[in-house]
């Protein structure tokens, strides 16, 4: 029987694994119970001794493990803001691109649309990853 996890727990593990502000952050899911474990500089959990056993625990990917960076921005741009394509490509040629990208979207009343698009892409990527790892994702309580 596949492991089941609440989407909110999977999303929290993903966000932990995606944190990059001076943290070494990893999240694991126990394949027997669906319980999540967190490891990092700000470690919160008592980890099982066999946490490295890939037959028992699966390492949750972070944002950089999926195609959720610049290519996602450009897919969003092509489908939702083609009139801003040149400006957005220019923005991503320099540091601080995401801040300027979001400022541009805000000025064009597209920021909420971006957040919905990004959240949907994350949800789809996580659900596909979970399925590939024998984990069933449950939504709601």
N, CA, C and O of each residue as an XYZ file, in Angstrom:
564
protein
N       0.844     -1.184      0.000
C       0.000      0.000      0.000
C       0.889      1.248      0.000
O       1.830      1.337      0.789
N       0.593      2.213     -0.885
C       1.454      3.402     -0.961
C       1.332      4.283      0.292
O       0.303      4.302      0.969
N       2.387      4.986      0.563
C       2.414      5.961      1.648
C       1.513      7.121      1.271
O       1.454      7.515      0.106
N       0.810      7.668      2.252
C      -0.048      8.822      2.021
C       0.471      9.995      2.848
O       0.879      9.831      3.997
N       0.449     11.178      2.243
C       0.873     12.393      2.937
C      -0.088     13.519      2.565
O      -0.557     13.594      1.429
N      -0.373     14.380      3.513
C      -1.167     15.566      3.218
C      -0.353     16.495      2.323
O       0.858     16.634      2.496
N      -1.023     17.127      1.369
C      -0.299     18.051      0.497
C       0.379     19.147      1.318
O       1.512     19.527      1.020
N      -0.290     19.655      2.338
C       0.296     20.733      3.147
C       1.599     20.282      3.814
O       2.528     21.078      3.948
N       1.678     19.010      4.235
C       2.921     18.500      4.829
C       4.016     18.379      3.775
O       5.175     18.706      4.032
N       3.643     17.908      2.592
C       4.613     17.807      1.494
C       5.100     19.195      1.089
O       6.293     19.394      0.862
N       4.191     20.142      0.999
C       4.556     21.510      0.631
C       5.493     22.119      1.683
O       6.467     22.783      1.329
N       5.208     21.899      2.969
C       6.097     22.410      4.023
C       7.488     21.802      3.924
O       8.489     22.495      4.105
N       7.551     20.499      3.634
C       8.850     19.843      3.474
C       9.597     20.428      2.277
O      10.803     20.663      2.342
N       8.869     20.660      1.183
C       9.450     21.268     -0.017
C       9.980     22.670      0.293
O      11.089     23.015     -0.113
N       9.206     23.470      0.999
C       9.634     24.833      1.337
C      10.873     24.812      2.226
O      11.778     25.629      2.060
N      10.909     23.878      3.167
C      12.092     23.732      4.020
C      13.311     23.381      3.166
O      14.374     23.987      3.305
N      13.145     22.401      2.286
C      14.250     21.953      1.436
C      14.672     23.037      0.442
O      15.793     23.015     -0.067
N      13.778     23.978      0.169
C      14.064     25.057     -0.785
C      14.705     26.268     -0.133
O      15.208     27.149     -0.830
N      14.695     26.327      1.199
C      15.254     27.503      1.872
C      16.748     27.567      1.613
O      17.450     26.560      1.703
N      17.222     28.747      1.293
C      18.629     28.909      0.929
C      19.318     30.007      1.709
O      20.463     30.349      1.411
N      18.656     30.563      2.692
C      19.227     31.688      3.420
C      20.178     31.174      4.500
O      19.841     31.145      5.684
N      21.359     30.773      4.070
C      22.384     30.325      5.003
C      22.107     28.976      5.649
O      22.804     28.590      6.588
N      21.118     28.263      5.171
C      20.774     26.982      5.779
C      21.190     25.811      4.905
O      21.113     25.871      3.678
N      21.626     24.764      5.550
C      21.688     23.458      4.910
C      20.388     22.821      5.329
O      20.233     22.454      6.494
N      19.457     22.680      4.422
C      18.136     22.207      4.802
C      17.736     21.006      3.961
O      17.809     21.033      2.732
N      17.312     19.953      4.647
C      16.824     18.757      3.978
C      15.553     18.307      4.691
O      15.400     18.479      5.900
N      14.658     17.734      3.917
C      13.440     17.156      4.476
C      13.309     15.740      3.935
O      13.663     15.462      2.789
N      12.802     14.863      4.768
C      12.632     13.459      4.418
C      11.199     13.033      4.699
O      10.536     13.579      5.581
N      10.734     12.054      3.939
C       9.440     11.431      4.204
C       9.698      9.961      4.497
O      10.402      9.280      3.752
N       9.120      9.484      5.588
C       9.201      8.074      5.922
C       8.226      7.328      5.009
O       7.035      7.636      4.986
N       8.727      6.361      4.268
C       7.889      5.629      3.321
C       6.908      4.683      4.006
O       5.937      4.246      3.388
N       7.149      4.367      5.262
C       6.229      3.481      5.986
C       5.055      4.254      6.594
O       3.931      3.753      6.650
N       5.332      5.487      7.050
C       4.309      6.221      7.804
C       3.847      7.518      7.156
O       2.766      8.014      7.473
N       4.650      8.076      6.251
C       4.342      9.379      5.669
C       4.783     10.541      6.534
O       4.573     11.697      6.167
N       5.397     10.256      7.687
C       5.866     11.319      8.580
C       7.033     12.064      7.931
O       7.881     11.460      7.273
N       7.064     13.378      8.125
C       8.163     14.192      7.599
C       9.174     14.485      8.704
O       8.829     14.644      9.875
N      10.430     14.549      8.284
C      11.538     14.885      9.172
C      12.341     15.997      8.524
O      12.519     16.033      7.307
N      12.822     16.908      9.368
C      13.566     18.066      8.885
C      14.963     18.059      9.477
O      15.145     17.822     10.671
N      15.967     18.326      8.610
C      17.351     18.402      9.060
C      17.942     19.677      8.483
O      17.720     20.017      7.321
N      18.708     20.380      9.330
C      19.366     21.589      8.850
C      20.069     22.316      9.970
O      20.149     21.833     11.099
N      20.581     23.496      9.634
C      21.289     24.313     10.615
C      20.381     24.659     11.789
O      20.840     24.796     12.923
N      19.094     24.798     11.508
C      18.104     25.130     12.524
C      17.267     23.876     12.795
O      16.037     23.920     12.789
N      17.957     22.767     13.030
C      17.310     21.456     13.135
C      16.233     21.462     14.218
O      16.446     21.910     15.345
N      15.059     20.941     13.825
C      13.934     20.929     14.752
C      13.569     19.523     15.200
O      12.903     19.362     16.223
N      13.979     18.523     14.478
C      13.520     17.165     14.734
C      14.619     16.264     15.261
O      15.795     16.422     14.933
N      14.206     15.320     16.083
C      15.059     14.197     16.451
C      14.958     13.228     15.287
O      13.887     12.686     15.012
N      16.066     13.013     14.608
C      16.036     12.186     13.398
C      16.267     10.720     13.725
O      17.058     10.394     14.610
N      15.578      9.833     13.010
C      15.847      8.407     13.180
C      17.292      8.109     12.781
O      17.849      8.770     11.904
N      17.884      7.127     13.419
C      19.273      6.781     13.118
C      19.458      6.312     11.682
O      20.536      6.469     11.110
N      18.413      5.738     11.098
C      18.517      5.205      9.742
C      17.940      6.154      8.677
O      17.507      5.703      7.617
N      17.935      7.453      8.956
C      17.345      8.442      8.045
C      17.976      8.400      6.655
O      17.329      8.777      5.678
N      19.212      7.952      6.549
C      19.904      7.881      5.261
C      19.534      6.632      4.449
O      19.981      6.486      3.312
N      18.732      5.741      5.014
C      18.333      4.503      4.337
C      17.263      4.836      3.290
O      16.105      5.087      3.626
N      17.666      4.832      2.037
C      16.768      5.231      0.951
C      15.628      4.248      0.711
O      14.700      4.554     -0.037
N      15.683      3.087      1.325
C      14.560      2.154      1.214
C      13.467      2.499      2.222
O      12.339      2.022      2.105
N      13.803      3.331      3.215
C      12.847      3.702      4.268
C      12.429      5.167      4.214
O      11.322      5.515      4.624
N      13.311      6.023      3.710
C      13.069      7.467      3.697
C      13.424      8.031      2.331
O      14.387      7.603      1.695
N      12.638      8.987      1.899
C      12.925      9.632      0.620
C      13.209     11.112      0.881
O      12.495     11.776      1.633
N      14.260     11.607      0.247
C      14.657     13.007      0.371
C      13.727     13.861     -0.480
O      13.558     13.608     -1.673
N      13.130     14.861      0.132
C      12.197     15.745     -0.573
C      13.003     16.743     -1.404
O      13.953     17.344     -0.902
N      12.629     16.920     -2.666
C      13.362     17.874     -3.509
C      13.083     19.314     -3.096
O      12.062     19.617     -2.478
N      14.008     20.184     -3.450
C      13.816     21.611     -3.261
C      13.480     22.269     -4.586
O      13.414     21.606     -5.621
N      13.272     23.544     -4.550
C      12.860     24.303     -5.739
C      13.838     24.130     -6.900
O      13.431     24.072     -8.060
N      15.122     24.049     -6.582
C      16.129     23.948     -7.640
C      16.157     22.571     -8.306
O      16.786     22.393     -9.350
N      15.479     21.611     -7.703
C      15.423     20.272     -8.287
C      14.360     20.161     -9.377
O      14.353     19.205    -10.153
N      13.472     21.135     -9.427
C      12.431     21.177    -10.453
C      12.736     22.317    -11.414
O      13.587     23.162    -11.135
N      12.056     22.337    -12.520
C      12.239     23.395    -13.521
C      11.310     24.560    -13.178
O      10.377     24.863    -13.921
N      11.583     25.215    -12.032
C      10.679     26.251    -11.535
C      11.352     27.619    -11.452
O      10.918     28.485    -10.693
N      12.385     27.803    -12.213
C      13.095     29.071    -12.205
C      12.736     29.925    -13.407
O      11.569     30.202    -13.683
N      13.778     30.330    -14.108
C      13.611     31.237    -15.243
C      12.702     30.644    -16.331
O      11.923     31.372    -16.947
N      12.794     29.349    -16.567
C      11.955     28.767    -17.616
C      10.470     28.845    -17.245
O       9.623     29.012    -18.122
N      10.152     28.726    -15.954
C       8.759     28.896    -15.525
C       8.311     30.339    -15.745
O       7.190     30.590    -16.189
N       9.186     31.274    -15.432
C       8.890     32.694    -15.666
C       8.581     32.935    -17.141
O       7.629     33.638    -17.480
N       9.395     32.345    -18.009
C       9.196     32.578    -19.440
C       7.922     31.890    -19.947
O       7.233     32.437    -20.808
N       7.602     30.704    -19.426
C       6.334     30.067    -19.816
C       5.153     30.927    -19.386
O       4.185     31.083    -20.130
N       5.241     31.483    -18.183
C       4.194     32.387    -17.700
C       4.098     33.603    -18.623
O       3.003     34.015    -19.007
N       5.231     34.161    -18.968
C       5.268     35.356    -19.808
C       4.633     35.083    -21.165
O       3.808     35.870    -21.630
N       5.006     33.977    -21.807
C       4.463     33.656    -23.130
C       2.948     33.520    -23.100
O       2.269     33.938    -24.038
N       2.412     32.940    -22.028
C       0.973     32.696    -21.996
C       0.165     33.815    -21.350
O      -1.032     33.930    -21.615
N       0.785     34.643    -20.508
C       0.021     35.649    -19.768
C       0.447     37.091    -20.004
O      -0.315     38.014    -19.716
N       1.651     37.298    -20.523
C       2.148     38.670    -20.690
C       3.105     38.765    -21.873
O       4.226     39.249    -21.714
N       2.692     38.315    -23.049
C       3.617     38.342    -24.193
C       4.111     39.751    -24.518
O       5.203     39.922    -25.061
N       3.305     40.755    -24.184
C       3.709     42.145    -24.432
C       4.884     42.583    -23.543
O       5.501     43.617    -23.797
N       5.190     41.798    -22.505
C       6.301     42.130    -21.605
C       7.529     41.237    -21.823
O       8.504     41.323    -21.076
N       7.476     40.396    -22.834
C       8.530     39.403    -23.043
C       9.928     40.020    -23.117
O      10.835     39.560    -22.422
N      10.119     41.036    -23.932
C      11.457     41.643    -24.073
C      11.949     42.221    -22.760
O      13.111     42.045    -22.393
N      11.067     42.909    -22.054
C      11.458     43.524    -20.777
C      11.828     42.451    -19.754
O      12.794     42.610    -19.008
N      11.062     41.362    -19.720
C      11.337     40.294    -18.754
C      12.629     39.572    -19.109
O      13.404     39.230    -18.216
N      12.877     39.335    -20.389
C      14.150     38.721    -20.777
C      15.308     39.614    -20.365
O      16.334     39.120    -19.897
N      15.158     40.912    -20.531
C      16.194     41.860    -20.128
C      16.405     41.828    -18.612
O      17.543     41.856    -18.144
N      15.319     41.770    -17.852
C      15.399     41.719    -16.389
C      16.238     40.535    -15.934
O      17.030     40.653    -14.999
N      16.064     39.390    -16.597
C      16.754     38.180    -16.164
C      18.192     38.074    -16.675
O      18.809     37.013    -16.581
N      18.718     39.155    -17.205
C      20.130     39.200    -17.595
C      21.016     39.712    -16.459
O      22.242     39.683    -16.560
N      20.383     40.184    -15.371
C      21.137     40.781    -14.262
C      20.694     40.188    -12.920
O      19.666     39.517    -12.832
N      21.488     40.449    -11.883
C      21.145     40.007    -10.530
C      19.904     40.739    -10.035
O      19.577     41.828    -10.505
N      19.230     40.126     -9.089
C      18.034     40.734     -8.511
C      16.836     40.656     -9.429
O      15.909     41.459     -9.322
N      16.852     39.690    -10.333
C      15.827     39.614    -11.364
C      14.429     39.392    -10.791
O      13.476     40.033    -11.236
N      14.288     38.499     -9.815
C      12.942     38.177     -9.329
C      12.259     39.378     -8.695
O      11.053     39.566     -8.856
N      13.008     40.176     -7.989
C      12.435     41.380     -7.381
C      11.941     42.342     -8.464
O      10.831     42.868     -8.375
N      12.762     42.566     -9.477
C      12.355     43.465    -10.567
C      11.214     42.862    -11.388
O      10.318     43.578    -11.833
N      11.251     41.537    -11.586
C      10.179     40.845    -12.298
C       8.854     41.046    -11.574
O       7.842     41.366    -12.198
N       8.861     40.857    -10.264
C       7.623     41.010     -9.490
C       7.159     42.464     -9.473
O       5.956     42.724     -9.502
N       8.084     43.406     -9.427
C       7.710     44.824     -9.515
C       7.017     45.124    -10.845
O       6.013     45.836    -10.889
N       7.567     44.573    -11.921
C       6.967     44.768    -13.248
C       5.573     44.145    -13.307
O       4.644     44.746    -13.845
N       5.431     42.955    -12.762
C       4.110     42.312    -12.748
C       3.117     43.111    -11.916
O       1.959     43.261    -12.305
N       3.559     43.621    -10.778
C       2.687     44.436     -9.931
C       2.214     45.675    -10.689
O       1.037     46.029    -10.638
N       3.129     46.323    -11.382
C       2.782     47.528    -12.156
C       1.815     47.220    -13.291
O       1.104     48.107    -13.762
N       1.787     45.961    -13.733
C       0.904     45.559    -14.831
C      -0.276     44.710    -14.342
O      -0.947     44.047    -15.132
N      -0.515     44.743    -13.032
C      -1.642     44.033    -12.410
C      -1.630     42.534    -12.726
O      -2.674     41.937    -12.985
N      -0.426     41.933    -12.701
C      -0.278     40.510    -13.015
C       0.362     39.696    -11.875
O       0.600     38.498    -12.024
N       0.634     40.343    -10.758
C       1.355     39.657     -9.690
C       0.539     38.504     -9.098
O       1.088     37.425     -8.873
N      -0.746     38.704     -8.841
C      -1.575     37.620     -8.308
C      -1.660     36.468     -9.297
O      -1.648     35.303     -8.899
N      -1.744     36.784    -10.575
C      -1.783     35.771    -11.627
C      -0.484     34.954    -11.603
O      -0.520     33.733    -11.762
N       0.653     35.617    -11.408
C       1.944     34.926    -11.321
C       1.961     33.972    -10.138
O       2.364     32.817    -10.280
N       1.526     34.442     -8.968
C       1.550     33.588     -7.783
C       0.664     32.358     -7.973
O       1.042     31.265     -7.553
N      -0.477     32.509     -8.580
C      -1.350     31.368     -8.869
C      -0.661     30.400     -9.829
O      -0.697     29.185     -9.630
N      -0.039     30.944    -10.862
C       0.662     30.129    -11.860
C       1.821     29.364    -11.215
O       1.983     28.166    -11.449
N       2.613     30.046    -10.414
C       3.752     29.435     -9.743
C       3.292     28.355     -8.763
O       3.867     27.267     -8.726
N       2.266     28.646     -7.974
C       1.759     27.665     -7.009
C       1.221     26.420     -7.706
O       1.417     25.305     -7.222
N       0.548     26.602     -8.833
C       0.037     25.463     -9.591
C       1.193     24.615    -10.133
O       1.137     23.386    -10.096
N       2.229     25.271    -10.631
C       3.397     24.544    -11.151
C       4.090     23.754    -10.039
O       4.514     22.619    -10.253
N       4.203     24.351     -8.860
C       4.799     23.661     -7.716
C       3.942     22.462     -7.327
O       4.462     21.367     -7.110
N       2.640     22.666     -7.240
C       1.719     21.574     -6.873
C       1.852     20.408     -7.862
O       1.966     19.253     -7.450
N       1.838     20.710     -9.152
C       1.959     19.659    -10.171
C       3.295     18.926    -10.075
O       3.342     17.700    -10.175
N       4.374     19.675     -9.883
C       5.705     19.066     -9.788
C       5.800     18.167     -8.552
O       6.342     17.064     -8.628
N       5.277     18.632     -7.416
C       5.330     17.840     -6.195
C       4.472     16.582     -6.299
O       4.879     15.511     -5.850
N       3.299     16.710     -6.883
C       2.425     15.543     -7.015
C       3.027     14.510     -7.963
O       2.918     13.309     -7.717
N       3.656     14.960     -9.035
C       4.324     14.035     -9.959
C       5.495     13.343     -9.270
O       5.671     12.131     -9.397
N       6.300     14.126     -8.534
C       7.425     13.564     -7.804
C       6.939     12.528     -6.793
O       7.505     11.439     -6.693
N       5.895     12.866     -6.049
C       5.358     11.953     -5.043
C       4.903     10.650     -5.694
O       5.219      9.565     -5.204
N       4.176     10.755     -6.777
C       3.691      9.566     -7.481
C       4.854      8.683     -7.926
O       4.794      7.460     -7.797
N       5.905      9.299     -8.447
C       7.091      8.554     -8.900
C       7.793      7.843     -7.753
O       8.523      6.875     -7.964
N       7.564      8.335     -6.526
C       8.209      7.758     -5.345
C       7.246      6.913     -4.509
O       7.545      6.587     -3.361
N       6.099      6.561     -5.079
C       5.149      5.687     -4.387
C       4.407      6.360     -3.248
O       3.980      5.697     -2.303
N       4.255      7.658     -3.333
C       3.584      8.423     -2.275
C       2.290      8.994     -2.844
O       2.283      9.606     -3.912
N       1.199      8.784     -2.115
C      -0.093      9.347     -2.492
C      -0.282     10.660     -1.759
O      -0.088     10.731     -0.545
N      -0.659     11.701     -2.488
C      -0.877     13.021     -1.896
C      -2.373     13.202     -1.666
O      -3.187     13.014     -2.569
N      -2.710     13.569     -0.443
C      -4.108     13.819     -0.079
C      -4.282     15.312      0.187
O      -3.457     15.934      0.856
N      -5.349     15.868     -0.338
C      -5.656     17.285     -0.105
C      -6.708     17.391      0.973
O      -7.532     16.491      1.138
N      -6.684     18.485      1.706
C      -7.674     18.679      2.763
C      -7.234     18.026      4.053
O      -6.074     17.645      4.210
N      -8.174     17.901      4.978
C      -7.845     17.372      6.310
C      -7.668     15.919      6.298
O      -7.389     15.322      7.337
